[in-house]
Amino acid sequence: MNKLLIVILVLGLPLAALADETECAFPVGMVKQLPPPNAAAVAAYQWSTGHDKEFRLEHIPTLRILYKNGDIAVIRHRHCIFYKFEINYFRNSQADDLDAKAIAT
């Protein structure tokens, strides 16, 4: 009797955990992994994909861009039930005046 109970628990618990997960509202390929715009200013770029450690269903496509002036942009898209994105921009030179027009070119 105890062996049967253990077998039921071992087989039933993983299935119960899967049943609690909801399906994503946004599909896996929602973010098109295209080259970044303004290719003349881009030295290199890389797309990577991953999943959140806590919420396994959440997809995280990330675009890393290295510009010819040495600046780096990291754009992370997070989506499953919600869509959110985060942009981090790292400047190569730390001039006092931040010229947004110069960064965009």
GROMACS .gro file of N, CA and C in nm:
model
  315
    1MET      N    1   0.082  -0.120   0.000
    1MET     CA    2   0.000   0.000   0.000
    1MET      C    3   0.086   0.126   0.000
    2ASN      N    4   0.193   0.127   0.081
    2ASN     CA    5   0.281   0.244   0.087
    2ASN      C    6   0.354   0.266  -0.045
    3LYS      N    7   0.393   0.156  -0.111
    3LYS     CA    8   0.461   0.169  -0.240
    3LYS      C    9   0.368   0.228  -0.345
    4LEU      N   10   0.242   0.188  -0.342
    4LEU     CA   11   0.145   0.242  -0.437
    4LEU      C   12   0.125   0.392  -0.413
    5LEU      N   13   0.119   0.435  -0.288
    5LEU     CA   14   0.104   0.576  -0.256
    5LEU      C   15   0.225   0.657  -0.302
    6ILE      N   16   0.343   0.602  -0.285
    6ILE     CA   17   0.465   0.671  -0.329
    6ILE      C   18   0.467   0.684  -0.481
    7VAL      N   19   0.427   0.579  -0.552
    7VAL     CA   20   0.424   0.583  -0.698
    7VAL      C   21   0.324   0.689  -0.745
    8ILE      N   22   0.209   0.695  -0.682
    8ILE     CA   23   0.108   0.795  -0.720
    8ILE      C   24   0.161   0.936  -0.695
    9LEU      N   25   0.227   0.958  -0.584
    9LEU     CA   26   0.283   1.090  -0.553
    9LEU      C   27   0.393   1.128  -0.652
   10VAL      N   28   0.481   1.033  -0.682
   10VAL     CA   29   0.592   1.061  -0.773
   10VAL      C   30   0.542   1.094  -0.912
   11LEU      N   31   0.439   1.024  -0.958
   11LEU     CA   32   0.386   1.049  -1.091
   11LEU      C   33   0.288   1.166  -1.093
   12GLY      N   34   0.217   1.188  -0.987
   12GLY     CA   35   0.113   1.290  -0.985
   12GLY      C   36   0.163   1.430  -0.959
   13LEU      N   37   0.265   1.449  -0.879
   13LEU     CA   38   0.313   1.583  -0.846
   13LEU      C   39   0.366   1.660  -0.967
   14PRO      N   40   0.449   1.600  -1.053
   14PRO     CA   41   0.492   1.677  -1.170
   14PRO      C   42   0.377   1.717  -1.262
   15LEU      N   43   0.278   1.630  -1.277
   15LEU     CA   44   0.163   1.663  -1.360
   15LEU      C   45   0.080   1.776  -1.299
   16ALA      N   46   0.069   1.778  -1.167
   16ALA     CA   47  -0.004   1.886  -1.100
   16ALA      C   48   0.069   2.019  -1.117
   17ALA      N   49   0.200   2.017  -1.114
   17ALA     CA   50   0.276   2.141  -1.132
   17ALA      C   51   0.258   2.196  -1.273
   18LEU      N   52   0.252   2.109  -1.372
   18LEU     CA   53   0.231   2.154  -1.510
   18LEU      C   54   0.090   2.210  -1.529
   19ALA      N   55  -0.007   2.155  -1.459
   19ALA     CA   56  -0.145   2.200  -1.474
   19ALA      C   57  -0.163   2.342  -1.420
   20ASP      N   58  -0.080   2.385  -1.324
   20ASP     CA   59  -0.092   2.518  -1.266
   20ASP      C   60  -0.041   2.628  -1.359
   21GLU      N   61   0.046   2.595  -1.454
   21GLU     CA   62   0.102   2.695  -1.543
   21GLU      C   63  -0.001   2.737  -1.647
   22THR      N   64  -0.010   2.865  -1.672
   22THR     CA   65  -0.102   2.914  -1.773
   22THR      C   66  -0.027   2.931  -1.904
   23GLU      N   67  -0.100   2.933  -2.013
   23GLU     CA   68  -0.037   2.954  -2.142
   23GLU      C   69  -0.007   3.102  -2.160
   24CYS      N   70   0.093   3.130  -2.241
   24CYS     CA   71   0.132   3.268  -2.266
   24CYS      C   72   0.034   3.336  -2.360
   25ALA      N   73   0.008   3.463  -2.332
   25ALA     CA   74  -0.078   3.543  -2.419
   25ALA      C   75  -0.003   3.584  -2.545
   26PHE      N   76   0.130   3.597  -2.536
   26PHE     CA   77   0.213   3.637  -2.649
   26PHE      C   78   0.294   3.516  -2.695
   27PRO      N   79   0.297   3.487  -2.825
   27PRO     CA   80   0.369   3.369  -2.874
   27PRO      C   81   0.521   3.387  -2.867
   28VAL      N   82   0.591   3.276  -2.880
   28VAL     CA   83   0.737   3.276  -2.870
   28VAL      C   84   0.799   3.369  -2.974
   29GLY      N   85   0.757   3.365  -3.096
   29GLY     CA   86   0.817   3.443  -3.204
   29GLY      C   87   0.761   3.583  -3.219
   30MET      N   88   0.700   3.638  -3.115
   30MET     CA   89   0.640   3.771  -3.124
   30MET      C   90   0.744   3.878  -3.157
   31VAL      N   91   0.861   3.870  -3.097
   31VAL     CA   92   0.967   3.967  -3.122
   31VAL      C   93   1.047   3.918  -3.243
   32LYS      N   94   1.042   3.995  -3.350
   32LYS     CA   95   1.115   3.960  -3.472
   32LYS      C   96   1.262   3.994  -3.452
   33GLN      N   97   1.348   3.896  -3.467
   33GLN     CA   98   1.491   3.916  -3.444
   33GLN      C   99   1.558   3.965  -3.571
   34LEU      N  100   1.539   4.093  -3.598
   34LEU     CA  101   1.592   4.157  -3.718
   34LEU      C  102   1.718   4.236  -3.685
   35PRO      N  103   1.797   4.272  -3.785
   35PRO     CA  104   1.912   4.361  -3.760
   35PRO      C  105   1.863   4.496  -3.709
   36PRO      N  106   1.943   4.562  -3.626
   36PRO     CA  107   1.902   4.694  -3.576
   36PRO      C  108   1.900   4.797  -3.688
   37PRO      N  109   1.815   4.901  -3.673
   37PRO     CA  110   1.812   5.007  -3.775
   37PRO      C  111   1.941   5.089  -3.771
   38ASN      N  112   1.964   5.169  -3.871
   38ASN     CA  113   2.082   5.254  -3.883
   38ASN      C  114   2.210   5.170  -3.880
   39ALA      N  115   2.218   5.077  -3.972
   39ALA     CA  116   2.331   4.983  -3.978
   39ALA      C  117   2.465   5.051  -3.997
   40ALA      N  118   2.467   5.174  -4.048
   40ALA     CA  119   2.594   5.244  -4.070
   40ALA      C  120   2.665   5.275  -3.939
   41ALA      N  121   2.590   5.289  -3.829
   41ALA     CA  122   2.650   5.321  -3.699
   41ALA      C  123   2.680   5.196  -3.616
   42VAL      N  124   2.634   5.079  -3.662
   42VAL     CA  125   2.648   4.956  -3.584
   42VAL      C  126   2.771   4.879  -3.626
   43ALA      N  127   2.856   4.844  -3.528
   43ALA     CA  128   2.974   4.762  -3.555
   43ALA      C  129   2.939   4.613  -3.551
   44ALA      N  130   2.855   4.574  -3.454
   44ALA     CA  131   2.815   4.434  -3.441
   44ALA      C  132   2.688   4.427  -3.357
   45TYR      N  133   2.613   4.318  -3.374
   45TYR     CA  134   2.496   4.296  -3.290
   45TYR      C  135   2.476   4.147  -3.270
   46GLN      N  136   2.402   4.113  -3.166
   46GLN     CA  137   2.377   3.972  -3.134
   46GLN      C  138   2.241   3.958  -3.069
   47TRP      N  139   2.162   3.861  -3.115
   47TRP     CA  140   2.036   3.825  -3.051
   47TRP      C  141   2.058   3.699  -2.968
   48SER      N  142   1.997   3.692  -2.853
   48SER     CA  143   1.996   3.569  -2.774
   48SER      C  144   1.857   3.552  -2.713
   49THR      N  145   1.822   3.431  -2.679
   49THR     CA  146   1.691   3.405  -2.618
   49THR      C  147   1.711   3.327  -2.489
   50GLY      N  148   1.619   3.344  -2.399
   50GLY     CA  149   1.624   3.273  -2.272
   50GLY      C  150   1.488   3.273  -2.206
   51HIS      N  151   1.485   3.222  -2.084
   51HIS     CA  152   1.363   3.215  -2.006
   51HIS      C  153   1.391   3.267  -1.866
   52ASP      N  154   1.288   3.320  -1.802
   52ASP     CA  155   1.300   3.366  -1.665
   52ASP      C  156   1.321   3.245  -1.573
   53LYS      N  157   1.407   3.259  -1.472
   53LYS     CA  158   1.434   3.146  -1.382
   53LYS      C  159   1.315   3.112  -1.295
   54GLU      N  160   1.239   3.213  -1.251
   54GLU     CA  161   1.125   3.187  -1.165
   54GLU      C  162   0.999   3.153  -1.244
   55PHE      N  163   0.974   3.227  -1.350
   55PHE     CA  164   0.854   3.207  -1.431
   55PHE      C  165   0.899   3.150  -1.565
   56ARG      N  166   0.905   3.018  -1.573
   56ARG     CA  167   0.967   2.950  -1.687
   56ARG      C  168   0.903   2.981  -1.821
   57LEU      N  169   0.776   3.016  -1.822
   57LEU     CA  170   0.709   3.040  -1.949
   57LEU      C  171   0.747   3.173  -2.012
   58GLU      N  172   0.801   3.266  -1.933
   58GLU     CA  173   0.832   3.400  -1.985
   58GLU      C  174   0.953   3.394  -2.078
   59HIS      N  175   0.934   3.441  -2.201
   59HIS     CA  176   1.040   3.442  -2.302
   59HIS      C  177   1.118   3.572  -2.290
   60ILE      N  178   1.250   3.564  -2.307
   60ILE     CA  179   1.334   3.684  -2.296
   60ILE      C  180   1.431   3.691  -2.414
   61PRO      N  181   1.386   3.744  -2.529
   61PRO     CA  182   1.480   3.772  -2.637
   61PRO      C  183   1.558   3.899  -2.603
   62THR      N  184   1.689   3.896  -2.623
   62THR     CA  185   1.774   4.010  -2.590
   62THR      C  186   1.860   4.046  -2.710
   63LEU      N  187   1.863   4.175  -2.741
   63LEU     CA  188   1.946   4.228  -2.849
   63LEU      C  189   2.059   4.310  -2.788
   64ARG      N  190   2.183   4.275  -2.823
   64ARG     CA  191   2.301   4.350  -2.780
   64ARG      C  192   2.361   4.417  -2.903
   65ILE      N  193   2.381   4.550  -2.895
   65ILE     CA  194   2.433   4.626  -3.008
   65ILE      C  195   2.562   4.695  -2.966
   66LEU      N  196   2.667   4.674  -3.044
   66LEU     CA  197   2.794   4.746  -3.026
   66LEU      C  198   2.803   4.848  -3.139
   67TYR      N  199   2.807   4.976  -3.100
   67TYR     CA  200   2.817   5.083  -3.200
   67TYR      C  201   2.962   5.111  -3.234
   68LYS      N  202   2.984   5.171  -3.349
   68LYS     CA  203   3.120   5.201  -3.394
   68LYS      C  204   3.192   5.299  -3.304
   69ASN      N  205   3.118   5.383  -3.230
   69ASN     CA  206   3.182   5.476  -3.138
   69ASN      C  207   3.215   5.411  -3.002
   70GLY      N  208   3.187   5.281  -2.987
   70GLY     CA  209   3.219   5.209  -2.864
   70GLY      C  210   3.104   5.197  -2.766
   71ASP      N  211   2.992   5.265  -2.792
   71ASP     CA  212   2.875   5.255  -2.705
   71ASP      C  213   2.811   5.118  -2.721
   72ILE      N  214   2.738   5.075  -2.618
   72ILE     CA  215   2.670   4.946  -2.619
   72ILE      C  216   2.526   4.966  -2.575
   73ALA      N  217   2.434   4.903  -2.644
   73ALA     CA  218   2.292   4.903  -2.606
   73ALA      C  219   2.249   4.758  -2.584
   74VAL      N  220   2.174   4.736  -2.476
   74VAL     CA  221   2.117   4.605  -2.447
   74VAL      C  222   1.967   4.623  -2.435
   75ILE      N  223   1.893   4.558  -2.525
   75ILE     CA  224   1.748   4.570  -2.529
   75ILE      C  225   1.689   4.433  -2.498
   76ARG      N  226   1.620   4.426  -2.385
   76ARG     CA  227   1.565   4.298  -2.338
   76ARG      C  228   1.412   4.304  -2.345
   77HIS      N  229   1.354   4.211  -2.420
   77HIS     CA  230   1.208   4.198  -2.431
   77HIS      C  231   1.168   4.084  -2.339
   78ARG      N  232   1.069   4.107  -2.255
   78ARG     CA  233   1.017   4.002  -2.167
   78ARG      C  234   0.868   3.989  -2.198
   79HIS      N  235   0.825   3.869  -2.234
   79HIS     CA  236   0.684   3.854  -2.265
   79HIS      C  237   0.634   3.714  -2.239
   80CYS      N  238   0.514   3.709  -2.191
   80CYS     CA  239   0.434   3.588  -2.177
   80CYS      C  240   0.291   3.635  -2.154
   81ILE      N  241   0.259   3.669  -2.030
   81ILE     CA  242   0.127   3.722  -2.001
   81ILE      C  243   0.127   3.873  -2.025
   82PHE      N  244   0.237   3.940  -1.990
   82PHE     CA  245   0.256   4.082  -2.016
   82PHE      C  246   0.373   4.099  -2.111
   83TYR      N  247   0.376   4.211  -2.185
   83TYR     CA  248   0.491   4.245  -2.267
   83TYR      C  249   0.558   4.366  -2.205
   84LYS      N  250   0.687   4.355  -2.178
   84LYS     CA  251   0.764   4.467  -2.126
   84LYS      C  252   0.903   4.461  -2.186
   85PHE      N  253   0.967   4.576  -2.197
   85PHE     CA  254   1.103   4.576  -2.246
   85PHE      C  255   1.186   4.673  -2.164
   86GLU      N  256   1.315   4.648  -2.166
   86GLU     CA  257   1.410   4.726  -2.087
   86GLU      C  258   1.528   4.759  -2.178
   87ILE      N  259   1.571   4.884  -2.175
   87ILE     CA  260   1.685   4.927  -2.256
   87ILE      C  261   1.793   4.981  -2.163
   88ASN      N  262   1.912   4.929  -2.178
   88ASN     CA  263   2.029   4.981  -2.106
   88ASN      C  264   2.128   5.030  -2.211
   89TYR      N  265   2.176   5.152  -2.191
   89TYR     CA  266   2.269   5.213  -2.286
   89TYR      C  267   2.395   5.250  -2.211
   90PHE      N  268   2.508   5.199  -2.257
   90PHE     CA  269   2.637   5.224  -2.193
   90PHE      C  270   2.722   5.308  -2.287
   91ARG      N  271   2.765   5.423  -2.240
   91ARG     CA  272   2.843   5.515  -2.322
   91ARG      C  273   2.991   5.486  -2.309
   92ASN      N  274   3.062   5.497  -2.419
   92ASN     CA  275   3.206   5.475  -2.422
   92ASN      C  276   3.280   5.593  -2.359
   93SER      N  277   3.241   5.715  -2.391
   93SER     CA  278   3.305   5.833  -2.333
   93SER      C  279   3.207   5.902  -2.241
   94GLN      N  280   3.257   5.957  -2.135
   94GLN     CA  281   3.173   6.021  -2.034
   94GLN      C  282   3.184   6.173  -2.043
   95ALA      N  283   3.152   6.228  -2.158
   95ALA     CA  284   3.156   6.373  -2.175
   95ALA      C  285   3.046   6.436  -2.089
   96ASP      N  286   3.070   6.561  -2.047
   96ASP     CA  287   2.973   6.629  -1.961
   96ASP      C  288   2.842   6.655  -2.033
   97ASP      N  289   2.847   6.686  -2.160
   97ASP     CA  290   2.724   6.716  -2.232
   97ASP      C  291   2.678   6.591  -2.307
   98LEU      N  292   2.558   6.552  -2.281
   98LEU     CA  293   2.498   6.436  -2.345
   98LEU      C  294   2.418   6.484  -2.465
   99ASP      N  295   2.467   6.457  -2.583
   99ASP     CA  296   2.403   6.500  -2.707
   99ASP      C  297   2.326   6.382  -2.766
  100ALA      N  298   2.195   6.380  -2.749
  100ALA     CA  299   2.114   6.269  -2.796
  100ALA      C  300   2.123   6.253  -2.947
  101LYS      N  301   2.138   6.362  -3.019
  101LYS     CA  302   2.148   6.355  -3.166
  101LYS      C  303   2.276   6.282  -3.207
  102ALA      N  304   2.386   6.307  -3.136
  102ALA     CA  305   2.512   6.241  -3.168
  102ALA      C  306   2.506   6.091  -3.135
  103ILE      N  307   2.432   6.054  -3.031
  103ILE     CA  308   2.420   5.914  -2.993
  103ILE      C  309   2.341   5.837  -3.099
  104ALA      N  310   2.238   5.901  -3.152
  104ALA     CA  311   2.150   5.834  -3.250
  104ALA      C  312   2.217   5.814  -3.384
  105THR      N  313   2.323   5.889  -3.414
  105THR     CA  314   2.387   5.876  -3.545
  105THR      C  315   2.509   5.789  -3.540
   0.00000   0.00000   0.00000
